[in-house]
Amino acid sequence: MYVSYIGQILANLNGHPVSPAQPIFAAINAALWVGYGWLKPQKDWRVIIANFPGIIFGILTALTAMI
């Protein structure tokens, strides 16, 4: 899912802006899942590792959309 942001980031940098709302909410969603995996009594590394890129790509995509 988060690999699709690479295309949006490149499109934004090439002058084809997209709405930042979807990547912002995706980053929030990923952050909530990372927090869930981190706060479990037995850390769920699969959930943390799977969702951490979503935070980075979501924020990066949203920032490039605002440029």
PDB file of N, CA, C and O in Angstrom:
ATOM      1  N   MET A   1       0.822  -1.189   0.000  1.00  0.00           N
ATOM      2  CA  MET A   1       0.000   0.000   0.000  1.00  0.00           C
ATOM      3  C   MET A   1       0.869   1.257   0.000  1.00  0.00           C
ATOM      4  O   MET A   1       0.601   2.193  -0.735  1.00  0.00           O
ATOM      5  N   TYR A   2       1.898   1.267   0.833  1.00  0.00           N
ATOM      6  CA  TYR A   2       2.684   2.481   0.980  1.00  0.00           C
ATOM      7  C   TYR A   2       3.631   2.721  -0.181  1.00  0.00           C
ATOM      8  O   TYR A   2       4.107   3.829  -0.375  1.00  0.00           O
ATOM      9  N   VAL A   3       3.904   1.706  -0.972  1.00  0.00           N
ATOM     10  CA  VAL A   3       4.753   1.872  -2.153  1.00  0.00           C
ATOM     11  C   VAL A   3       4.069   2.792  -3.161  1.00  0.00           C
ATOM     12  O   VAL A   3       4.739   3.511  -3.905  1.00  0.00           O
ATOM     13  N   SER A   4       2.739   2.836  -3.162  1.00  0.00           N
ATOM     14  CA  SER A   4       2.020   3.704  -4.098  1.00  0.00           C
ATOM     15  C   SER A   4       2.310   5.183  -3.845  1.00  0.00           C
ATOM     16  O   SER A   4       2.129   6.007  -4.733  1.00  0.00           O
ATOM     17  N   TYR A   5       2.769   5.534  -2.656  1.00  0.00           N
ATOM     18  CA  TYR A   5       3.090   6.925  -2.364  1.00  0.00           C
ATOM     19  C   TYR A   5       4.309   7.400  -3.130  1.00  0.00           C
ATOM     20  O   TYR A   5       4.476   8.595  -3.352  1.00  0.00           O
ATOM     21  N   ILE A   6       5.179   6.498  -3.522  1.00  0.00           N
ATOM     22  CA  ILE A   6       6.369   6.894  -4.269  1.00  0.00           C
ATOM     23  C   ILE A   6       5.949   7.586  -5.563  1.00  0.00           C
ATOM     24  O   ILE A   6       6.497   8.625  -5.924  1.00  0.00           O
ATOM     25  N   GLY A   7       4.955   7.050  -6.248  1.00  0.00           N
ATOM     26  CA  GLY A   7       4.442   7.680  -7.465  1.00  0.00           C
ATOM     27  C   GLY A   7       3.834   9.042  -7.189  1.00  0.00           C
ATOM     28  O   GLY A   7       4.011   9.988  -7.972  1.00  0.00           O
ATOM     29  N   GLN A   8       3.114   9.163  -6.085  1.00  0.00           N
ATOM     30  CA  GLN A   8       2.520  10.454  -5.727  1.00  0.00           C
ATOM     31  C   GLN A   8       3.596  11.473  -5.384  1.00  0.00           C
ATOM     32  O   GLN A   8       3.492  12.647  -5.746  1.00  0.00           O
ATOM     33  N   ILE A   9       4.628  11.040  -4.692  1.00  0.00           N
ATOM     34  CA  ILE A   9       5.721  11.947  -4.347  1.00  0.00           C
ATOM     35  C   ILE A   9       6.392  12.448  -5.622  1.00  0.00           C
ATOM     36  O   ILE A   9       6.642  13.647  -5.780  1.00  0.00           O
ATOM     37  N   LEU A  10       6.679  11.537  -6.538  1.00  0.00           N
ATOM     38  CA  LEU A  10       7.310  11.934  -7.798  1.00  0.00           C
ATOM     39  C   LEU A  10       6.405  12.861  -8.600  1.00  0.00           C
ATOM     40  O   LEU A  10       6.873  13.829  -9.205  1.00  0.00           O
ATOM     41  N   ALA A  11       5.092  12.575  -8.619  1.00  0.00           N
ATOM     42  CA  ALA A  11       4.151  13.442  -9.333  1.00  0.00           C
ATOM     43  C   ALA A  11       4.125  14.836  -8.710  1.00  0.00           C
ATOM     44  O   ALA A  11       4.099  15.843  -9.425  1.00  0.00           O
ATOM     45  N   ASN A  12       4.141  14.903  -7.387  1.00  0.00           N
ATOM     46  CA  ASN A  12       4.153  16.198  -6.703  1.00  0.00           C
ATOM     47  C   ASN A  12       5.416  16.983  -7.036  1.00  0.00           C
ATOM     48  O   ASN A  12       5.365  18.193  -7.276  1.00  0.00           O
ATOM     49  N   LEU A  13       6.534  16.304  -7.027  1.00  0.00           N
ATOM     50  CA  LEU A  13       7.796  16.981  -7.321  1.00  0.00           C
ATOM     51  C   LEU A  13       7.883  17.427  -8.775  1.00  0.00           C
ATOM     52  O   LEU A  13       8.600  18.371  -9.093  1.00  0.00           O
ATOM     53  N   ASN A  14       7.138  16.754  -9.663  1.00  0.00           N
ATOM     54  CA  ASN A  14       7.129  17.124 -11.077  1.00  0.00           C
ATOM     55  C   ASN A  14       6.042  18.136 -11.414  1.00  0.00           C
ATOM     56  O   ASN A  14       5.784  18.404 -12.585  1.00  0.00           O
ATOM     57  N   GLY A  15       5.363  18.666 -10.412  1.00  0.00           N
ATOM     58  CA  GLY A  15       4.395  19.730 -10.649  1.00  0.00           C
ATOM     59  C   GLY A  15       2.958  19.268 -10.828  1.00  0.00           C
ATOM     60  O   GLY A  15       2.118  20.036 -11.282  1.00  0.00           O
ATOM     61  N   HIS A  16       2.639  18.032 -10.479  1.00  0.00           N
ATOM     62  CA  HIS A  16       1.267  17.523 -10.567  1.00  0.00           C
ATOM     63  C   HIS A  16       0.754  17.295  -9.144  1.00  0.00           C
ATOM     64  O   HIS A  16       0.800  16.185  -8.626  1.00  0.00           O
ATOM     65  N   PRO A  17       0.260  18.354  -8.493  1.00  0.00           N
ATOM     66  CA  PRO A  17      -0.110  18.233  -7.082  1.00  0.00           C
ATOM     67  C   PRO A  17      -1.328  17.340  -6.859  1.00  0.00           C
ATOM     68  O   PRO A  17      -2.202  17.227  -7.698  1.00  0.00           O
ATOM     69  N   VAL A  18      -1.331  16.694  -5.708  1.00  0.00           N
ATOM     70  CA  VAL A  18      -2.464  15.880  -5.263  1.00  0.00           C
ATOM     71  C   VAL A  18      -2.858  16.365  -3.875  1.00  0.00           C
ATOM     72  O   VAL A  18      -2.118  17.091  -3.217  1.00  0.00           O
ATOM     73  N   SER A  19      -4.018  15.955  -3.424  1.00  0.00           N
ATOM     74  CA  SER A  19      -4.510  16.360  -2.109  1.00  0.00           C
ATOM     75  C   SER A  19      -3.660  15.726  -1.003  1.00  0.00           C
ATOM     76  O   SER A  19      -3.393  14.527  -1.037  1.00  0.00           O
ATOM     77  N   PRO A  20      -3.276  16.490   0.013  1.00  0.00           N
ATOM     78  CA  PRO A  20      -2.494  15.923   1.113  1.00  0.00           C
ATOM     79  C   PRO A  20      -3.344  15.192   2.151  1.00  0.00           C
ATOM     80  O   PRO A  20      -2.793  14.551   3.043  1.00  0.00           O
ATOM     81  N   ALA A  21      -4.670  15.244   2.028  1.00  0.00           N
ATOM     82  CA  ALA A  21      -5.533  14.658   3.063  1.00  0.00           C
ATOM     83  C   ALA A  21      -5.345  13.147   3.188  1.00  0.00           C
ATOM     84  O   ALA A  21      -5.196  12.627   4.299  1.00  0.00           O
ATOM     85  N   GLN A  22      -5.363  12.429   2.090  1.00  0.00           N
ATOM     86  CA  GLN A  22      -5.256  10.971   2.149  1.00  0.00           C
ATOM     87  C   GLN A  22      -3.933  10.521   2.756  1.00  0.00           C
ATOM     88  O   GLN A  22      -3.926   9.671   3.648  1.00  0.00           O
ATOM     89  N   PRO A  23      -2.780  11.062   2.336  1.00  0.00           N
ATOM     90  CA  PRO A  23      -1.535  10.629   2.972  1.00  0.00           C
ATOM     91  C   PRO A  23      -1.430  11.009   4.450  1.00  0.00           C
ATOM     92  O   PRO A  23      -0.838  10.273   5.235  1.00  0.00           O
ATOM     93  N   ILE A  24      -2.023  12.140   4.827  1.00  0.00           N
ATOM     94  CA  ILE A  24      -2.000  12.524   6.249  1.00  0.00           C
ATOM     95  C   ILE A  24      -2.765  11.501   7.081  1.00  0.00           C
ATOM     96  O   ILE A  24      -2.287  11.032   8.114  1.00  0.00           O
ATOM     97  N   PHE A  25      -3.965  11.142   6.621  1.00  0.00           N
ATOM     98  CA  PHE A  25      -4.757  10.162   7.371  1.00  0.00           C
ATOM     99  C   PHE A  25      -4.135   8.775   7.336  1.00  0.00           C
ATOM    100  O   PHE A  25      -4.221   8.024   8.312  1.00  0.00           O
ATOM    101  N   ALA A  26      -3.462   8.432   6.247  1.00  0.00           N
ATOM    102  CA  ALA A  26      -2.754   7.150   6.187  1.00  0.00           C
ATOM    103  C   ALA A  26      -1.592   7.133   7.178  1.00  0.00           C
ATOM    104  O   ALA A  26      -1.337   6.109   7.827  1.00  0.00           O
ATOM    105  N   ALA A  27      -0.886   8.263   7.314  1.00  0.00           N
ATOM    106  CA  ALA A  27       0.211   8.351   8.277  1.00  0.00           C
ATOM    107  C   ALA A  27      -0.317   8.242   9.707  1.00  0.00           C
ATOM    108  O   ALA A  27       0.296   7.577  10.553  1.00  0.00           O
ATOM    109  N   ILE A  28      -1.451   8.877   9.972  1.00  0.00           N
ATOM    110  CA  ILE A  28      -2.063   8.772  11.308  1.00  0.00           C
ATOM    111  C   ILE A  28      -2.471   7.333  11.588  1.00  0.00           C
ATOM    112  O   ILE A  28      -2.223   6.805  12.681  1.00  0.00           O
ATOM    113  N   ASN A  29      -3.071   6.689  10.599  1.00  0.00           N
ATOM    114  CA  ASN A  29      -3.475   5.287  10.750  1.00  0.00           C
ATOM    115  C   ASN A  29      -2.264   4.404  11.039  1.00  0.00           C
ATOM    116  O   ASN A  29      -2.297   3.562  11.948  1.00  0.00           O
ATOM    117  N   ALA A  30      -1.193   4.592  10.274  1.00  0.00           N
ATOM    118  CA  ALA A  30       0.012   3.795  10.484  1.00  0.00           C
ATOM    119  C   ALA A  30       0.613   4.064  11.861  1.00  0.00           C
ATOM    120  O   ALA A  30       1.081   3.144  12.534  1.00  0.00           O
ATOM    121  N   ALA A  31       0.588   5.330  12.294  1.00  0.00           N
ATOM    122  CA  ALA A  31       1.127   5.665  13.610  1.00  0.00           C
ATOM    123  C   ALA A  31       0.318   5.001  14.728  1.00  0.00           C
ATOM    124  O   ALA A  31       0.890   4.527  15.720  1.00  0.00           O
ATOM    125  N   LEU A  32      -0.984   4.952  14.554  1.00  0.00           N
ATOM    126  CA  LEU A  32      -1.822   4.280  15.556  1.00  0.00           C
ATOM    127  C   LEU A  32      -1.511   2.781  15.624  1.00  0.00           C
ATOM    128  O   LEU A  32      -1.449   2.205  16.710  1.00  0.00           O
ATOM    129  N   TRP A  33      -1.298   2.162  14.470  1.00  0.00           N
ATOM    130  CA  TRP A  33      -0.958   0.734  14.450  1.00  0.00           C
ATOM    131  C   TRP A  33       0.418   0.486  15.062  1.00  0.00           C
ATOM    132  O   TRP A  33       0.617  -0.502  15.778  1.00  0.00           O
ATOM    133  N   VAL A  34       1.368   1.376  14.778  1.00  0.00           N
ATOM    134  CA  VAL A  34       2.699   1.231  15.385  1.00  0.00           C
ATOM    135  C   VAL A  34       2.585   1.376  16.901  1.00  0.00           C
ATOM    136  O   VAL A  34       3.184   0.607  17.656  1.00  0.00           O
ATOM    137  N   GLY A  35       1.797   2.341  17.350  1.00  0.00           N
ATOM    138  CA  GLY A  35       1.588   2.515  18.783  1.00  0.00           C
ATOM    139  C   GLY A  35       0.936   1.302  19.420  1.00  0.00           C
ATOM    140  O   GLY A  35       1.323   0.878  20.508  1.00  0.00           O
ATOM    141  N   TYR A  36      -0.024   0.731  18.719  1.00  0.00           N
ATOM    142  CA  TYR A  36      -0.680  -0.485  19.219  1.00  0.00           C
ATOM    143  C   TYR A  36       0.334  -1.617  19.363  1.00  0.00           C
ATOM    144  O   TYR A  36       0.389  -2.289  20.397  1.00  0.00           O
ATOM    145  N   GLY A  37       1.141  -1.825  18.323  1.00  0.00           N
ATOM    146  CA  GLY A  37       2.134  -2.895  18.379  1.00  0.00           C
ATOM    147  C   GLY A  37       3.180  -2.660  19.446  1.00  0.00           C
ATOM    148  O   GLY A  37       3.686  -3.592  20.067  1.00  0.00           O
ATOM    149  N   TRP A  38       3.515  -1.407  19.684  1.00  0.00           N
ATOM    150  CA  TRP A  38       4.534  -1.058  20.673  1.00  0.00           C
ATOM    151  C   TRP A  38       4.017  -1.200  22.099  1.00  0.00           C
ATOM    152  O   TRP A  38       4.750  -1.597  23.000  1.00  0.00           O
ATOM    153  N   LEU A  39       2.743  -0.853  22.314  1.00  0.00           N
ATOM    154  CA  LEU A  39       2.203  -0.833  23.674  1.00  0.00           C
ATOM    155  C   LEU A  39       1.662  -2.181  24.156  1.00  0.00           C
ATOM    156  O   LEU A  39       1.302  -2.294  25.331  1.00  0.00           O
ATOM    157  N   LYS A  40       1.603  -3.157  23.286  1.00  0.00           N
ATOM    158  CA  LYS A  40       1.174  -4.488  23.734  1.00  0.00           C
ATOM    159  C   LYS A  40       2.181  -5.029  24.746  1.00  0.00           C
ATOM    160  O   LYS A  40       3.365  -4.703  24.679  1.00  0.00           O
ATOM    161  N   PRO A  41       1.714  -5.825  25.698  1.00  0.00           N
ATOM    162  CA  PRO A  41       2.663  -6.371  26.684  1.00  0.00           C
ATOM    163  C   PRO A  41       3.823  -7.129  26.018  1.00  0.00           C
ATOM    164  O   PRO A  41       4.967  -7.017  26.441  1.00  0.00           O
ATOM    165  N   GLN A  42       3.520  -7.875  24.987  1.00  0.00           N
ATOM    166  CA  GLN A  42       4.541  -8.550  24.180  1.00  0.00           C
ATOM    167  C   GLN A  42       4.600  -7.793  22.862  1.00  0.00           C
ATOM    168  O   GLN A  42       3.693  -7.912  22.044  1.00  0.00           O
ATOM    169  N   LYS A  43       5.617  -6.955  22.635  1.00  0.00           N
ATOM    170  CA  LYS A  43       5.668  -6.103  21.441  1.00  0.00           C
ATOM    171  C   LYS A  43       5.424  -6.920  20.173  1.00  0.00           C
ATOM    172  O   LYS A  43       6.001  -7.973  19.988  1.00  0.00           O
ATOM    173  N   ASP A  44       4.558  -6.422  19.328  1.00  0.00           N
ATOM    174  CA  ASP A  44       4.228  -7.094  18.077  1.00  0.00           C
ATOM    175  C   ASP A  44       5.065  -6.468  16.957  1.00  0.00           C
ATOM    176  O   ASP A  44       4.648  -5.521  16.296  1.00  0.00           O
ATOM    177  N   TRP A  45       6.259  -7.007  16.765  1.00  0.00           N
ATOM    178  CA  TRP A  45       7.202  -6.431  15.813  1.00  0.00           C
ATOM    179  C   TRP A  45       6.709  -6.508  14.384  1.00  0.00           C
ATOM    180  O   TRP A  45       7.050  -5.671  13.560  1.00  0.00           O
ATOM    181  N   ARG A  46       5.907  -7.523  14.058  1.00  0.00           N
ATOM    182  CA  ARG A  46       5.379  -7.612  12.690  1.00  0.00           C
ATOM    183  C   ARG A  46       4.473  -6.426  12.381  1.00  0.00           C
ATOM    184  O   ARG A  46       4.529  -5.858  11.293  1.00  0.00           O
ATOM    185  N   VAL A  47       3.639  -6.042  13.320  1.00  0.00           N
ATOM    186  CA  VAL A  47       2.746  -4.890  13.122  1.00  0.00           C
ATOM    187  C   VAL A  47       3.564  -3.594  13.067  1.00  0.00           C
ATOM    188  O   VAL A  47       3.320  -2.731  12.224  1.00  0.00           O
ATOM    189  N   ILE A  48       4.542  -3.481  13.944  1.00  0.00           N
ATOM    190  CA  ILE A  48       5.372  -2.271  13.983  1.00  0.00           C
ATOM    191  C   ILE A  48       6.145  -2.109  12.681  1.00  0.00           C
ATOM    192  O   ILE A  48       6.112  -1.045  12.051  1.00  0.00           O
ATOM    193  N   ILE A  49       6.831  -3.154  12.255  1.00  0.00           N
ATOM    194  CA  ILE A  49       7.660  -3.084  11.046  1.00  0.00           C
ATOM    195  C   ILE A  49       6.813  -2.874   9.800  1.00  0.00           C
ATOM    196  O   ILE A  49       7.191  -2.126   8.901  1.00  0.00           O
ATOM    197  N   ALA A  50       5.650  -3.510   9.748  1.00  0.00           N
ATOM    198  CA  ALA A  50       4.787  -3.380   8.572  1.00  0.00           C
ATOM    199  C   ALA A  50       4.202  -1.978   8.426  1.00  0.00           C
ATOM    200  O   ALA A  50       3.954  -1.516   7.312  1.00  0.00           O
ATOM    201  N   ASN A  51       3.976  -1.281   9.524  1.00  0.00           N
ATOM    202  CA  ASN A  51       3.314   0.016   9.462  1.00  0.00           C
ATOM    203  C   ASN A  51       4.247   1.213   9.569  1.00  0.00           C
ATOM    204  O   ASN A  51       3.856   2.324   9.199  1.00  0.00           O
ATOM    205  N   PHE A  52       5.459   1.019  10.039  1.00  0.00           N
ATOM    206  CA  PHE A  52       6.379   2.146  10.182  1.00  0.00           C
ATOM    207  C   PHE A  52       6.658   2.860   8.862  1.00  0.00           C
ATOM    208  O   PHE A  52       6.682   4.096   8.829  1.00  0.00           O
ATOM    209  N   PRO A  53       6.861   2.149   7.748  1.00  0.00           N
ATOM    210  CA  PRO A  53       7.064   2.874   6.480  1.00  0.00           C
ATOM    211  C   PRO A  53       5.872   3.758   6.109  1.00  0.00           C
ATOM    212  O   PRO A  53       6.046   4.784   5.457  1.00  0.00           O
ATOM    213  N   GLY A  54       4.676   3.383   6.529  1.00  0.00           N
ATOM    214  CA  GLY A  54       3.492   4.182   6.243  1.00  0.00           C
ATOM    215  C   GLY A  54       3.550   5.552   6.880  1.00  0.00           C
ATOM    216  O   GLY A  54       3.057   6.530   6.314  1.00  0.00           O
ATOM    217  N   ILE A  55       4.154   5.646   8.050  1.00  0.00           N
ATOM    218  CA  ILE A  55       4.308   6.946   8.698  1.00  0.00           C
ATOM    219  C   ILE A  55       5.238   7.822   7.865  1.00  0.00           C
ATOM    220  O   ILE A  55       4.910   8.973   7.553  1.00  0.00           O
ATOM    221  N   ILE A  56       6.358   7.266   7.483  1.00  0.00           N
ATOM    222  CA  ILE A  56       7.356   8.037   6.734  1.00  0.00           C
ATOM    223  C   ILE A  56       6.826   8.432   5.358  1.00  0.00           C
ATOM    224  O   ILE A  56       6.886   9.602   4.970  1.00  0.00           O
ATOM    225  N   PHE A  57       6.294   7.448   4.608  1.00  0.00           N
ATOM    226  CA  PHE A  57       5.802   7.754   3.266  1.00  0.00           C
ATOM    227  C   PHE A  57       4.581   8.666   3.309  1.00  0.00           C
ATOM    228  O   PHE A  57       4.416   9.523   2.450  1.00  0.00           O
ATOM    229  N   GLY A  58       3.709   8.500   4.289  1.00  0.00           N
ATOM    230  CA  GLY A  58       2.537   9.371   4.404  1.00  0.00           C
ATOM    231  C   GLY A  58       2.914  10.802   4.676  1.00  0.00           C
ATOM    232  O   GLY A  58       2.403  11.735   4.041  1.00  0.00           O
ATOM    233  N   ILE A  59       3.838  11.011   5.599  1.00  0.00           N
ATOM    234  CA  ILE A  59       4.275  12.373   5.923  1.00  0.00           C
ATOM    235  C   ILE A  59       5.027  12.983   4.745  1.00  0.00           C
ATOM    236  O   ILE A  59       4.796  14.133   4.380  1.00  0.00           O
ATOM    237  N   LEU A  60       5.913  12.204   4.135  1.00  0.00           N
ATOM    238  CA  LEU A  60       6.682  12.706   3.001  1.00  0.00           C
ATOM    239  C   LEU A  60       5.770  13.091   1.839  1.00  0.00           C
ATOM    240  O   LEU A  60       5.940  14.140   1.211  1.00  0.00           O
ATOM    241  N   THR A  61       4.772  12.254   1.559  1.00  0.00           N
ATOM    242  CA  THR A  61       3.835  12.547   0.482  1.00  0.00           C
ATOM    243  C   THR A  61       3.005  13.791   0.797  1.00  0.00           C
ATOM    244  O   THR A  61       2.790  14.651  -0.061  1.00  0.00           O
ATOM    245  N   ALA A  62       2.537  13.905   2.037  1.00  0.00           N
ATOM    246  CA  ALA A  62       1.747  15.076   2.430  1.00  0.00           C
ATOM    247  C   ALA A  62       2.571  16.352   2.341  1.00  0.00           C
ATOM    248  O   ALA A  62       2.067  17.393   1.874  1.00  0.00           O
ATOM    249  N   LEU A  63       3.826  16.282   2.762  1.00  0.00           N
ATOM    250  CA  LEU A  63       4.678  17.470   2.693  1.00  0.00           C
ATOM    251  C   LEU A  63       4.956  17.892   1.267  1.00  0.00           C
ATOM    252  O   LEU A  63       4.945  19.084   0.956  1.00  0.00           O
ATOM    253  N   THR A  64       5.189  16.931   0.386  1.00  0.00           N
ATOM    254  CA  THR A  64       5.439  17.295  -1.012  1.00  0.00           C
ATOM    255  C   THR A  64       4.160  17.802  -1.679  1.00  0.00           C
ATOM    256  O   THR A  64       4.235  18.591  -2.616  1.00  0.00           O
ATOM    257  N   ALA A  65       3.002  17.360  -1.203  1.00  0.00           N
ATOM    258  CA  ALA A  65       1.744  17.847  -1.769  1.00  0.00           C
ATOM    259  C   ALA A  65       1.473  19.293  -1.358  1.00  0.00           C
ATOM    260  O   ALA A  65       0.761  20.017  -2.055  1.00  0.00           O
ATOM    261  N   MET A  66       2.039  19.714  -0.245  1.00  0.00           N
ATOM    262  CA  MET A  66       1.821  21.073   0.235  1.00  0.00           C
ATOM    263  C   MET A  66       2.791  22.083  -0.371  1.00  0.00           C
ATOM    264  O   MET A  66       2.626  23.279  -0.159  1.00  0.00           O
ATOM    265  N   ILE A  67       3.785  21.611  -1.069  1.00  0.00           N
ATOM    266  CA  ILE A  67       4.791  22.513  -1.670  1.00  0.00           C
ATOM    267  C   ILE A  67       4.169  23.258  -2.822  1.00  0.00           C
ATOM    268  O   ILE A  67       3.449  22.799  -3.607  1.00  0.00           O
TER     269      ILE A  67
END
